[in-house]
Each structure stands twice: as structure tokens, then as C-alpha cells.
Coordinates of C-alpha atoms and ligand atoms in Angstrom, one line a residue:
X1 CA -2.4 -27.7 10.1
X2 CA -4.9 -26.2 7.7
X3 CA -4.3 -22.4 7.4
X4 CA -6.6 -19.9 5.6
X5 CA -5.2 -16.5 4.9
X6 CA -7.3 -13.6 3.8
X7 CA -5.3 -11.1 1.9
X8 CA -2.4 -11.6 -0.5
X9 CA -0.4 -8.4 0.4
X10 CA 3.1 -8.6 1.9
X11 CA 1.9 -9.9 5.3
X12 CA -0.3 -12.7 4.0
X13 CA 2.1 -13.9 1.3
X14 CA 5.2 -13.9 3.6
X15 CA 3.4 -15.7 6.4
X16 CA 2.1 -18.3 3.9
X17 CA 5.5 -19.1 2.5
X18 CA 7.2 -19.3 5.9
X19 CA 4.6 -21.7 7.3
X20 CA 4.7 -23.9 4.2
X21 CA 8.5 -23.8 4.1
X22 CA 8.9 -24.9 7.7
X23 CA 6.3 -27.7 7.3
X24 CA 5.3 -28.8 3.7
X25 CA 2.5 -30.8 5.3
X26 CA 0.6 -27.7 6.2
X27 CA -2.2 -26.9 3.8
X28 CA -2.0 -23.1 3.2
X29 CA -4.5 -21.2 1.2
X30 CA -4.3 -17.4 0.4
X31 CA -7.5 -15.7 -0.7
X32 CA -6.9 -12.4 -2.6
X33 CA -9.6 -10.3 -4.2
X34 CA -7.3 -8.8 -6.8
X35 CA -5.6 -10.3 -9.8
X36 CA -1.9 -11.2 -9.3
X37 CA -0.7 -8.2 -11.4
X38 CA -2.9 -5.5 -10.0
X39 CA -1.8 -3.3 -7.1
X40 CA -2.2 0.1 -5.7
X41 CA 0.7 2.5 -5.3
X42 CA 4.3 2.6 -6.5
X43 CA 7.3 1.9 -4.4
X44 CA 7.9 0.8 -0.7
X45 CA 11.0 1.2 1.4
X46 CA 12.9 -0.9 3.9
X47 CA 15.6 -0.3 6.5
X48 CA 18.8 -2.3 6.8
X49 CA 17.5 -4.1 9.9
X50 CA 14.5 -5.5 8.0
X51 CA 16.8 -6.8 5.3
X52 CA 18.8 -8.8 7.8
X53 CA 15.6 -10.4 9.2
X54 CA 14.5 -11.3 5.6
X55 CA 17.9 -12.8 4.9
X56 CA 17.8 -15.0 8.0
X57 CA 14.2 -16.0 7.4
X58 CA 14.1 -16.9 3.7
X59 CA 17.3 -16.5 1.8
X60 CA 15.6 -17.2 -1.6
X61 CA 13.1 -14.4 -1.5
X62 CA 15.7 -12.1 0.2
X63 CA 18.0 -12.6 -2.9
X64 CA 15.3 -11.8 -5.4
X65 CA 14.2 -8.7 -3.4
X66 CA 17.7 -7.3 -3.0
X67 CA 18.5 -8.0 -6.7
X68 CA 15.9 -5.4 -7.5
X69 CA 16.7 -2.9 -4.9
X70 CA 17.5 0.8 -5.2
X71 CA 19.6 1.8 -2.1
X72 CA 20.5 5.1 -0.6
X73 CA 21.8 6.6 2.6
X74 CA 20.7 10.2 2.3
X75 CA 17.6 12.2 3.4
X76 CA 17.3 15.4 1.4
X77 CA 15.2 18.1 2.9
X78 CA 14.1 20.8 0.4
X79 CA 12.9 24.1 2.0
X80 CA 12.8 27.5 0.3
X81 CA 14.2 25.7 -2.8
X82 CA 17.4 24.9 -0.9
X83 CA 18.4 21.3 -0.5
X84 CA 20.0 20.1 2.8
X85 CA 21.4 16.5 2.7
X86 CA 21.7 14.4 5.8
X87 CA 23.6 11.2 5.4
X88 CA 23.8 8.0 7.4
X89 CA 20.2 6.9 6.9
X90 CA 20.4 3.6 4.9
X91 CA 17.2 2.6 3.1
X92 CA 16.2 0.5 0.1
X93 CA 13.3 0.9 -2.2
X94 CA 11.4 -1.6 -4.4
X95 CA 8.2 -1.4 -6.5
X96 CA 5.4 -2.8 -4.5
X97 CA 4.3 -4.8 -7.5
X98 CA 7.7 -6.4 -7.9
X99 CA 7.8 -7.3 -4.2
X100 CA 4.4 -9.0 -4.5
X101 CA 5.5 -10.9 -7.6
X102 CA 8.6 -12.2 -5.8
X103 CA 6.5 -13.3 -2.8
X104 CA 3.8 -14.9 -5.1
X105 CA 6.5 -16.8 -7.0
X106 CA 8.1 -18.1 -3.8
X107 CA 4.6 -19.2 -2.6
X108 CA 4.0 -21.1 -5.8
X109 CA 7.4 -22.8 -5.5
X110 CA 6.5 -24.0 -2.0
X111 CA 3.0 -25.0 -3.2
X112 CA 0.9 -22.5 -1.3
X113 CA -2.6 -22.5 -2.8
X114 CA -3.0 -18.9 -4.1
X115 CA -6.6 -18.0 -5.0
X116 CA -6.7 -14.6 -6.8
X117 CA -9.8 -12.7 -7.7
X118 CA -11.5 -14.3 -4.7
X119 CA -13.3 -11.8 -2.5
X120 CA -14.0 -13.2 1.0
X121 CA -17.3 -11.9 2.4
X122 CA -18.1 -14.8 4.8
X123 CA -15.2 -15.0 7.2
X124 CA -17.0 -17.5 9.5
X125 CA -17.3 -20.3 6.9
X126 CA -13.6 -20.0 6.1
X127 CA -12.8 -20.0 9.8
X128 CA -14.8 -23.1 10.4
X129 CA -12.9 -25.2 7.9
X130 CA -9.3 -24.4 9.2
X131 CA -7.1 -24.6 12.2
X132 CA -5.8 -21.1 11.8
X133 CA -7.4 -18.1 10.1
X134 CA -5.2 -15.1 9.4
X135 CA -6.7 -11.7 8.6
X136 CA -4.0 -10.1 6.5
X137 CA -6.6 -8.1 4.6
X138 CA -5.2 -4.6 5.0
X139 CA -6.4 -1.4 6.5
X140 CA -10.1 -2.0 5.8
X141 CA -9.9 -5.5 7.1
X142 CA -13.1 -7.6 6.7
X143 CA -11.9 -10.0 9.4
X144 CA -11.4 -7.1 11.9
X145 CA -14.9 -5.8 11.2
X146 CA -16.6 -9.2 11.4
X147 CA -15.1 -9.8 14.9
X148 CA -14.8 -6.2 16.0
X149 CA -16.5 -6.9 19.4
X150 CA -13.6 -9.3 20.2
X151 CA -10.6 -7.4 18.6
X152 CA -12.0 -4.1 19.9
X153 CA -10.3 -1.9 17.2
X154 CA -9.5 1.7 17.7
X155 CA -9.5 3.6 14.3
X156 CA -8.5 7.3 14.4
X157 CA -8.8 9.3 11.2
X158 CA -6.2 12.0 10.9
X159 CA -6.7 15.5 9.6
X160 CA -4.1 15.7 6.8
X161 CA -4.9 14.7 3.3
X162 CA -2.4 12.8 1.1
X163 CA -2.3 11.4 -2.4
X164 CA 0.2 8.8 -3.8
X165 CA 1.7 9.4 -7.3
X166 CA 4.6 8.1 -9.3
X167 CA 6.9 10.2 -11.4
X168 CA 9.8 9.5 -13.9
X169 CA 11.8 12.2 -12.1
X170 CA 14.4 10.3 -10.0
X171 CA 14.8 11.3 -6.4
X172 CA 18.1 9.7 -5.2
X173 CA 17.4 9.3 -1.5
X174 CA 14.4 10.0 0.6
X175 CA 13.5 13.6 -0.5
X176 CA 11.1 15.7 1.7
X177 CA 10.1 18.8 -0.2
X178 CA 8.1 21.7 1.2
X179 CA 6.4 24.6 -0.6
X180 CA 4.3 27.4 0.8
X181 CA 1.7 28.6 -1.7
X182 CA -1.2 31.0 -1.4
X183 CA -3.4 28.0 -0.5
X184 CA -1.0 26.8 2.2
X185 CA 1.8 24.4 2.8
X186 CA 2.4 21.3 0.6
X187 CA 4.9 18.5 1.5
X188 CA 6.1 15.8 -0.9
X189 CA 7.7 12.5 0.2
X190 CA 9.6 11.1 -2.7
X191 CA 12.2 8.4 -3.4
X192 CA 13.3 6.4 -6.4
X193 CA 12.3 2.7 -6.3
X194 CA 13.7 1.5 -9.6
X195 CA 15.9 2.8 -12.4
X196 CA 13.1 4.8 -14.0
X197 CA 10.5 5.7 -11.4
X198 CA 10.0 7.4 -8.0
X199 CA 7.2 7.4 -5.5
X200 CA 5.8 10.9 -5.0
X201 CA 3.3 11.3 -2.1
X202 CA 1.9 14.8 -1.6
X203 CA 0.4 15.8 1.8
X204 CA -1.3 18.9 3.0
X205 CA -3.5 20.1 5.9
X206 CA -7.3 20.3 5.5
X207 CA -7.3 24.1 5.3
X208 CA -4.8 24.1 2.5
X209 CA -6.8 21.3 0.8
X210 CA -10.1 23.4 1.0
X211 CA -8.5 26.6 -0.1
X212 CA -6.9 24.9 -3.1
X213 CA -10.4 23.7 -4.1
X214 CA -9.5 20.0 -4.5
X215 CA -13.1 19.0 -3.3
X216 CA -14.5 19.9 -6.7
X217 CA -11.3 19.3 -8.9
X218 CA -11.1 16.5 -11.4
X219 CA -8.3 13.9 -11.1
X220 CA -6.4 15.4 -14.0
X221 CA -6.8 19.0 -12.7
X222 CA -5.5 17.9 -9.3
X223 CA -2.4 16.3 -10.9
X224 CA -1.7 19.4 -12.9
X225 CA -2.2 21.6 -9.9
X226 CA 0.3 19.6 -7.8
X227 CA 2.7 19.2 -10.7
X228 CA 2.6 23.1 -10.7
X229 CA 3.4 23.4 -7.0
X230 CA 6.4 21.0 -7.4
X231 CA 7.4 22.2 -10.9
X232 CA 11.0 23.0 -10.0
X233 CA 11.5 19.7 -8.1
X234 CA 9.9 17.6 -10.9
X235 CA 12.1 19.3 -13.6
X236 CA 9.2 19.2 -16.0
X237 CA 8.3 15.6 -15.4
X238 CA 4.7 14.6 -14.9
X239 CA 2.9 13.0 -12.0
X240 CA 1.5 9.6 -12.8
X241 CA -1.7 8.4 -11.3
X242 CA -2.5 4.8 -10.4
X243 CA -6.1 5.2 -9.3
X244 CA -4.6 8.0 -7.0
X245 CA -7.1 9.6 -4.7
X246 CA -6.9 12.0 -1.7
X247 CA -7.1 10.0 1.5
X248 CA -6.8 10.6 5.2
X249 CA -4.4 8.5 7.1
X250 CA -6.1 6.1 9.5
X251 CA -4.3 5.1 12.7
X252 CA -5.3 1.4 13.4
X253 CA -4.9 -0.2 16.8
X254 CA -6.5 -3.4 18.2
X255 CA -7.0 -4.1 21.9
X256 CA -6.9 -7.8 21.3
X257 CA -4.9 -9.4 18.5
X258 CA -6.6 -12.7 18.3
X259 CA -9.9 -14.4 18.9
X260 CA -10.3 -18.2 19.0
X261 CA -8.1 -19.4 16.2
X262 CA -8.3 -16.1 14.3
X263 CA -5.4 -13.6 14.2
X264 CA -4.8 -10.2 12.5
X265 CA -1.6 -9.3 10.7
X266 CA 0.0 -6.2 9.1
X267 CA -2.2 -3.2 8.3
X268 CA -5.3 -5.0 9.5
X269 CA -3.7 -5.1 12.9
X270 CA -1.9 -1.7 13.1
X271 CA -0.8 1.1 10.9
X272 CA 2.1 3.5 11.1
X273 CA 2.2 6.8 9.2
X274 CA 4.0 6.5 5.9
X275 CA 6.4 9.4 6.8
X276 CA 8.5 6.8 8.8
X277 CA 8.1 4.4 5.8
X278 CA 7.4 1.3 7.9
X279 CA 4.1 -0.2 6.8
X280 CA 5.5 -3.0 4.6
X281 CA 8.4 -3.6 7.0
X282 CA 6.0 -4.1 9.9
X283 CA 3.8 -6.4 7.8
X284 CA 6.8 -8.6 6.9
X285 CA 8.2 -8.6 10.4
X286 CA 4.7 -9.5 11.8
X287 CA 4.7 -12.5 9.5
X288 CA 8.2 -13.5 10.8
X289 CA 7.2 -13.1 14.4
X290 CA 3.9 -15.1 14.1
X291 CA 5.8 -17.8 12.2
X292 CA 8.4 -18.0 15.0
X293 CA 5.6 -18.5 17.6
X294 CA 4.6 -21.7 15.8
X295 CA 8.1 -23.2 15.9
X296 CA 8.7 -25.8 18.5
X297 CA 5.2 -27.3 18.2
X298 CA 3.2 -24.7 20.1
X299 CA -0.6 -25.2 19.7
X300 CA -2.6 -22.4 18.0
X301 CA -3.9 -20.8 21.2
X302 CA -0.4 -20.7 22.8
X303 CA 1.2 -19.4 19.6
X304 CA -1.3 -16.6 19.2
X305 CA -1.0 -15.5 22.8
X306 CA 2.8 -15.5 22.5
X307 CA 2.6 -13.5 19.2
X308 CA 0.7 -10.7 21.0
X309 CA 3.0 -10.9 24.0
X310 CA 6.3 -10.5 22.1
X311 CA 5.1 -8.3 19.2
X312 CA 2.8 -5.8 20.8
X313 CA 5.4 -3.8 22.7
X314 CA 7.5 -3.4 19.5
X315 CA 4.5 -2.2 17.5
X316 CA 3.5 0.2 20.2
X317 CA 7.0 1.7 20.1
X318 CA 6.8 2.1 16.3
X319 CA 3.3 3.6 16.5
X320 CA 4.5 6.1 19.1
X321 CA 7.3 7.3 16.8
X322 CA 5.1 7.3 13.8
X323 CA 2.5 9.4 15.7
X324 CA 5.1 12.0 16.5
X325 CA 6.1 12.1 12.9
X326 CA 2.5 12.5 11.6
X327 CA 1.8 15.3 14.1
X328 CA 4.9 17.1 12.8
X329 CA 3.6 16.9 9.3
X330 CA 0.1 18.1 10.4
X331 CA 1.9 21.2 11.9
X332 CA 4.5 21.7 9.1
X333 CA 3.2 25.3 8.6
X334 CA 4.5 26.2 12.1
X335 CA 8.1 25.4 11.1
X336 CA 8.1 27.1 7.7
X337 CA 9.6 30.3 9.2
X338 CA 12.8 28.5 10.0
X339 CA 15.7 28.7 7.6
X340 CA 16.7 25.4 5.8
X341 CA 19.3 24.0 8.3
X342 CA 17.2 24.3 11.5
X343 CA 14.1 23.3 9.5
X344 CA 16.0 20.1 8.4
X345 CA 17.2 19.5 12.0
X346 CA 13.6 19.8 13.4
X347 CA 12.3 17.5 10.7
X348 CA 15.0 14.8 11.3
X349 CA 14.4 14.8 15.1
X350 CA 10.6 14.9 14.8
X351 CA 9.9 11.3 15.8
X352 CA 12.2 11.5 18.9
X353 CA 14.0 8.3 17.8
X354 CA 16.8 10.4 16.4
X355 CA 18.4 13.1 18.6
X356 CA 21.4 15.4 18.3
X357 CA 24.0 12.8 19.3
X358 CA 22.5 10.3 16.9
X359 CA 22.5 12.8 14.0
X360 CA 26.1 13.7 14.9
X361 CA 27.1 10.0 14.5
X362 CA 25.2 9.6 11.3
X363 CA 26.4 12.8 9.6
X364 CA 28.9 15.0 11.5
X365 CA 29.1 17.4 8.5
X366 CA 25.4 18.2 8.7
X367 CA 25.7 18.9 12.5
X368 CA 28.8 21.0 11.9
X369 CA 26.9 23.1 9.3
X370 CA 23.8 23.3 11.5
X371 CA 26.0 24.6 14.4
X372 CA 28.0 27.0 12.2
X373 CA 24.7 28.5 11.0
X374 CA 24.2 29.5 14.7
X375 CA 21.3 27.2 15.2
Ligands
FAD401 C1 0.4 6.5 0.6 C2 1.1 5.3 1.2 C3 2.5 5.3 1.2 C4 3.1 4.2 1.8 N1 4.5 4.1 1.7 C5 5.1 3.1 2.3 C6 6.5 3.0 2.3 O1 7.2 3.9 1.8 N2 7.1 2.0 2.8 C7 6.4 1.0 3.4 O2 7.0 0.1 3.9 N3 5.0 1.0 3.4 C8 4.4 2.0 2.9 N4 3.0 2.1 2.9 C9 2.3 1.1 3.6 C10 2.1 -0.2 2.9 O3 1.5 0.0 1.7 C11 1.2 -1.1 3.8 O4 1.5 -0.9 5.1 C12 1.5 -2.6 3.6 O5 1.2 -2.9 2.2 C13 0.8 -3.5 4.5 O6 0.8 -4.9 4.1 P1 -0.5 -5.8 4.4 O7 -0.1 -7.1 3.7 O8 -0.8 -5.8 5.8 O9 -1.7 -5.2 3.7 P2 -2.0 -4.8 2.2 O10 -0.8 -4.6 1.4 O11 -3.0 -3.8 2.2 O12 -2.7 -6.2 1.6 C14 -4.0 -6.6 2.0 C15 -4.5 -7.4 0.8 O13 -5.8 -8.0 1.2 C16 -6.7 -8.0 0.1 N5 -8.0 -8.0 0.6 C17 -8.6 -7.1 1.5 N6 -9.9 -7.5 1.8 C18 -10.1 -8.7 1.2 C19 -11.2 -9.6 1.1 N7 -12.3 -9.4 1.8 N8 -11.0 -10.7 0.4 C20 -9.9 -11.0 -0.3 N9 -8.8 -10.1 -0.3 C21 -8.9 -9.0 0.4 C22 -6.3 -6.7 -0.6 O14 -6.7 -6.7 -2.0 C23 -4.8 -6.6 -0.4 O15 -4.1 -7.2 -1.5 C24 2.3 3.1 2.3 C25 0.9 3.2 2.3 C26 0.3 4.3 1.8 C27 -1.2 4.3 1.8

């Protein structure tokens, strides 16, 4: 089979290497607009469940990924400068660039044709010359746009603004920090992803953003402002930019997942708010699911229909949980009157995937403290 993949992010690279590994006769080409070393962002996180899928699917890349992992089991909620720790939430972090290098290397080993610095504008010509065209080209997918009348995408732009920084301050565990300032409420999502760096995402509602005056603030002044808001948490460390800009989260859904021999994968197909840390996980799991649909000799049409049948309910469940979570962050100001323990409890149960019983199993000490506080 001849397979063209647009986008060399986690979804495109992982699908490429799996297809090539299961049948070296496939001709697999990945078209990526960026150079191999350039990437946006800092670190990404995975749950234990994703790791077990990666191990079963391709042990070689699994080993390289886990060799570079930072692992933790705590969520720390910082409110009114008080830290509440909730254990029993196992996650692992890795720099996005390291993950991409590992997947690129594995693709090369398996003789996937990687074409960097190649922007695809004409999707139809690439589609004509292959048996399967995969649009793994991220949130602003060219493939999705080119065939939008068939995929019928639904893009909803959310109100909150966020910006993605790095920092040398090490946050051991997923740390969610809240500060109420004169402008309004700021939340930071931070976690360490290697021995020297943490991801630090700052989020605020549009009213706070306006009042703080970010619309007319330079990149440097914005960084200084936010480093000031989180001064105590950063312990004097700076925020580092990597082309960091304020953005609004876009919720992506598609009514149809494939058209002819074209299919979407990863962020091009669906997004889930970063507060449940599952964008990269879903991208890799999509690749695994699509690859599985080709096992046993299914033809392209049957495999793409099967992919949508088995994967869509799982994605819809994730998106529902992610939606609850993003709505909570959009209304964070409504919870700021709570003292730290009930605030942490509300935050932990926001997506409705974790409830009282579940938290009690994960961290009985936290629940005992929460109850003792008369919550
Ligand atoms: C602020 C923020 C924080 C996040 N935090 C986390 C987290 O903690 N954990 C997590 O798991 N995920 C996180 N994510 C999500 C994660 O980054 C994405 O969900 C994930 O990278 C999706 O993978 P993908 O392969 O589908 O798309 P992408 O990684 O976006 O890859 C798409 C690729 O396609 C290329 N491309 C696009 N168009 C073209 C074209 N026309 N021609 C050629 N190449 C093209 C792009 O250059 C890009 O390399 C976060 C995202 C954001 C914005």
C-alpha cells in the first residue's frame, strides 16, 4: 500500500512507523512543514494506561520514551498560597521535542520516508497518488479544510485565553496554582518534564485578560507581568518563551472521520482541553487504533469505517470529560471563595470522571483531611 501522511507530529509519526513495521512493503511518506528540530511548546504528559498501549504496540519506541520520563503520582493544588497534595494520580512527562526525536528516529530505522520542510498546500494531488492519505496535520488541519464539506467539522472557540511557557523552576507533580489579583483570577498548569525544566501554562478569563491590558502588551512585558503574578511559586525563576502567544482553546469535532481514502488523525480530528492533559495521548492512541483496523487484510474503505466505529465513542467520552474540565477553568473565579481543601476537592472532581469514592481510593489521607475540615 502507498500511504501519504501530512503532518509529522505524534499522530502522523506513530501511525507511519506502525504501518511500516507491520508490513515493510508499504511505501510510507510523511510530509512535515517544519525542520526535524523545531517544535512548539515544552513538555507533554501521559497516563499509565497510555504507556501500557505503547509497550504492547512498539516496544523499541516505548523503551526510548520511558528512559526519558519524569514520573509522579501527585496533583498539587495551590490556592491562597497553601498547597494541598492529592496522591494516586500517576502521570509521566517528557519534552515534546524529545518525543518527536524518538519517533522520527524509529521511523528512519523502519525506512519511513520523512520529508521535512515540506509544506503541503495541494492535498488533492497527494491524495491521487496514494492508497491512503492521512491528515495528521494538527489543529489547523489543511486536509480538514480542503474537504470540509465531507468531514463537516465543528470548531468552537472557547472564551479563556492561555499561554504556554517553560521555566527552570521544577514542579514535582501536576501543580495547579491559582491567584486572585486586581485584574482577576490567573491559573497555572505546571509540571516538570525533564531534570531541568517544567511546562508552565497560564490561563485566565477574557475579562481578566482585558483588565490586565495584555492586548497592547509586548511579549516581554507579558512574561514579566505573569512572572510577577506567580513570583512566589516560581521562586524567582523566569518564564521562558518559545514563540509563546496568547491563544483561545478550540474544540474540534468532525461529523465524519473519513472521505474516500482520506482520514483525519489526532488534533486534526478532535481536541481535548489541555487541563486533562490528553492531546498527545489521544493522538498516539488514534494511531494505534487506525493501525489495528488495517490488520487482518481489511481494505481501506472497511478499515476507515471500522476506525470511526470503534474510536468515536472513546473520543466522545474524553471530549465530554475535557469539556467539563474546561468549563470549570472558565468559571474558576466562582470557586475562589472556598478554602483550600474544598477548593481542591471541587477541582479534582470537575470532570466527573473522579468522584468521592474514587478519590478516597486514590488518597484516603486527602479525603480524611477534607472531611475533618468539615467540608
Ligand atoms: C498549551 C497546550 C498544552 C498542551 N499540553 C499537553 C499535555 O500536557 N499533554 C498532552 O498530551 N498534550 C498536550 N497538548 C496537546 C498536544 O500538543 C497535541 O494534542 C498533540 O501534539 C497532537 O498531536 P498531532 O500529531 O495530532 O498534531 P501536532 O502535534 O499539532 O502535529 C501536526 C503537525 O503537522 C504539521 N503540519 C500542519 N499542516 C501542515 C501542512 N500543510 N504541511 C505539512 N505539515 C503540516 C505541523 O507542523 C505539525 O508538526 C497541549 C497543547 C497545547 C496547545
